[in-house]
Amino acid sequence: MSRYVVEKTIGRGGMATVELARDTELDRLVAVKRLFASLVGDEIFRERFLREARMAAALSHPNLVAVFDVGEEDGLPYIVMEYVEGETLADLMRRSGRVDPDRAVDLLLQVCAGLEHAHAAGLVHRDIKPQNLLVRSDGVVKIADFGIARTLQATRLTQVGTVLGTAAYLAPEQAAGERVTAVADIYSLGAVGYELLSGRPPYELESLADLALERKPPPPLGGVPAELETVIVRCLSRDSADRPQSAALVARELTQASSEPPTVQMPSPARRPIHVPRRALLGLAAALGAVLIAVGLALGYSRGDGPKPSPAPAQQDVLQRGETPAESARLLAAWLRRRSG
């Protein structure tokens, strides 16, 4: 840790402190999160803390807090993160109250962009709330604290009655200890949007049991375009199947409901890259080469040269120059262009 010179403590969470420090090697300010000493002996908390570092370090997106380094000092694990100069969304709402709908849409679209990227990587945040959304001084929103995020393949709670997060923003299935997927983050996003637009959370709850048993829809939003309210209410659907099934879909609906063109680019639904085996690529290249040869012969025939049973010597020379079918096809295409020109 000698590389990082701590300047002051800037926050305390449920299991760690956050300090402002200077990276002496790169001469930049960073945020250092340290696990509480009282939790170091607890393997569950320790693993959760380190999991945050590994997961967050694998993500790179403008709307996610970047992780630069991880390590231990005197037995205390720490994470070095991007320092975000600004305030939390909770601070912003305490200071200004409810937010204008157009600005709320811009803020929510940025959260959608970060979530879409994380979900595409197979991660669910599980604790989207105003305290974990940082608003930079230039208006950029960054999602922080993936400390309780888990891979989508391991989102079933391992201990009965153990649920993490803040009740007002938890999806009902999460509060009930059921399997949690990315659409749980969509519910939390809707809860944040509701609070942005109304100045209050969708439900006033005293316990997770209250949320699990809650059946009434939240009070109507006043002074909000009906289309925008519809999007927020859909996100807050108790049945996860009734919610938009991706952050990108939420972003699209928010954009369509906005009275002004948003200043934030809407995220596109993530697509898995298509893997094409190398053998198939070579076969395709060879087929392309055969097609180009046929085209060359047809061109020769149309000029009165008549059909040729095999490539012309110059053509054959071009084909032999390519070490792979793909290279041969490329060289042949260039040769045919020159010949026909």
PDB file of C-alpha atoms in Angstrom, residues 108-109 111-117 119-120 186 189 231 244-256 265-271:
ATOM      1  CA  LEU A 108     -31.765   6.458 -15.688  1.00  0.00           C
ATOM      2  CA  LEU A 109     -30.482   5.924 -19.217  1.00  0.00           C
ATOM      3  CA  VAL A 111     -27.746   3.443 -15.279  1.00  0.00           C
ATOM      4  CA  CYS A 112     -29.325   1.337 -18.035  1.00  0.00           C
ATOM      5  CA  ALA A 113     -26.136   1.561 -20.087  1.00  0.00           C
ATOM      6  CA  GLY A 114     -23.962   0.376 -17.196  1.00  0.00           C
ATOM      7  CA  LEU A 115     -26.362  -2.431 -16.255  1.00  0.00           C
ATOM      8  CA  GLU A 116     -26.653  -3.649 -19.836  1.00  0.00           C
ATOM      9  CA  HIS A 117     -22.867  -3.973 -20.007  1.00  0.00           C
ATOM     10  CA  HIS A 119     -25.581  -8.133 -17.518  1.00  0.00           C
ATOM     11  CA  ALA A 120     -23.997  -8.976 -20.875  1.00  0.00           C
ATOM     12  CA  ILE A 186     -34.678  -3.860 -13.486  1.00  0.00           C
ATOM     13  CA  LEU A 189     -33.932   0.561 -11.405  1.00  0.00           C
ATOM     14  CA  VAL A 231     -42.369   2.462 -17.933  1.00  0.00           C
ATOM     15  CA  PRO A 244     -38.836  -5.315 -19.354  1.00  0.00           C
ATOM     16  CA  GLN A 245     -36.399  -8.188 -19.759  1.00  0.00           C
ATOM     17  CA  SER A 246     -33.248  -6.123 -20.275  1.00  0.00           C
ATOM     18  CA  ALA A 247     -31.818  -2.743 -19.362  1.00  0.00           C
ATOM     19  CA  ALA A 248     -31.624  -1.930 -23.069  1.00  0.00           C
ATOM     20  CA  LEU A 249     -35.383  -2.434 -23.409  1.00  0.00           C
ATOM     21  CA  VAL A 250     -35.965  -0.137 -20.426  1.00  0.00           C
ATOM     22  CA  ALA A 251     -33.744   2.457 -22.098  1.00  0.00           C
ATOM     23  CA  ARG A 252     -35.712   2.188 -25.333  1.00  0.00           C
ATOM     24  CA  GLU A 253     -39.020   2.662 -23.525  1.00  0.00           C
ATOM     25  CA  LEU A 254     -37.648   5.588 -21.504  1.00  0.00           C
ATOM     26  CA  THR A 255     -36.443   7.256 -24.674  1.00  0.00           C
ATOM     27  CA  GLN A 256     -39.823   6.828 -26.360  1.00  0.00           C
ATOM     28  CA  GLN A 265     -27.032   7.355 -26.013  1.00  0.00           C
ATOM     29  CA  MET A 266     -29.433   4.467 -25.536  1.00  0.00           C
ATOM     30  CA  PRO A 267     -27.682   1.108 -24.980  1.00  0.00           C
ATOM     31  CA  SER A 268     -28.337  -1.607 -27.514  1.00  0.00           C
ATOM     32  CA  PRO A 269     -29.330  -5.107 -26.415  1.00  0.00           C
ATOM     33  CA  ALA A 270     -26.196  -7.170 -25.943  1.00  0.00           C
ATOM     34  CA  ARG A 271     -25.539  -9.769 -28.603  1.00  0.00           C
TER      35      ARG A 271
END
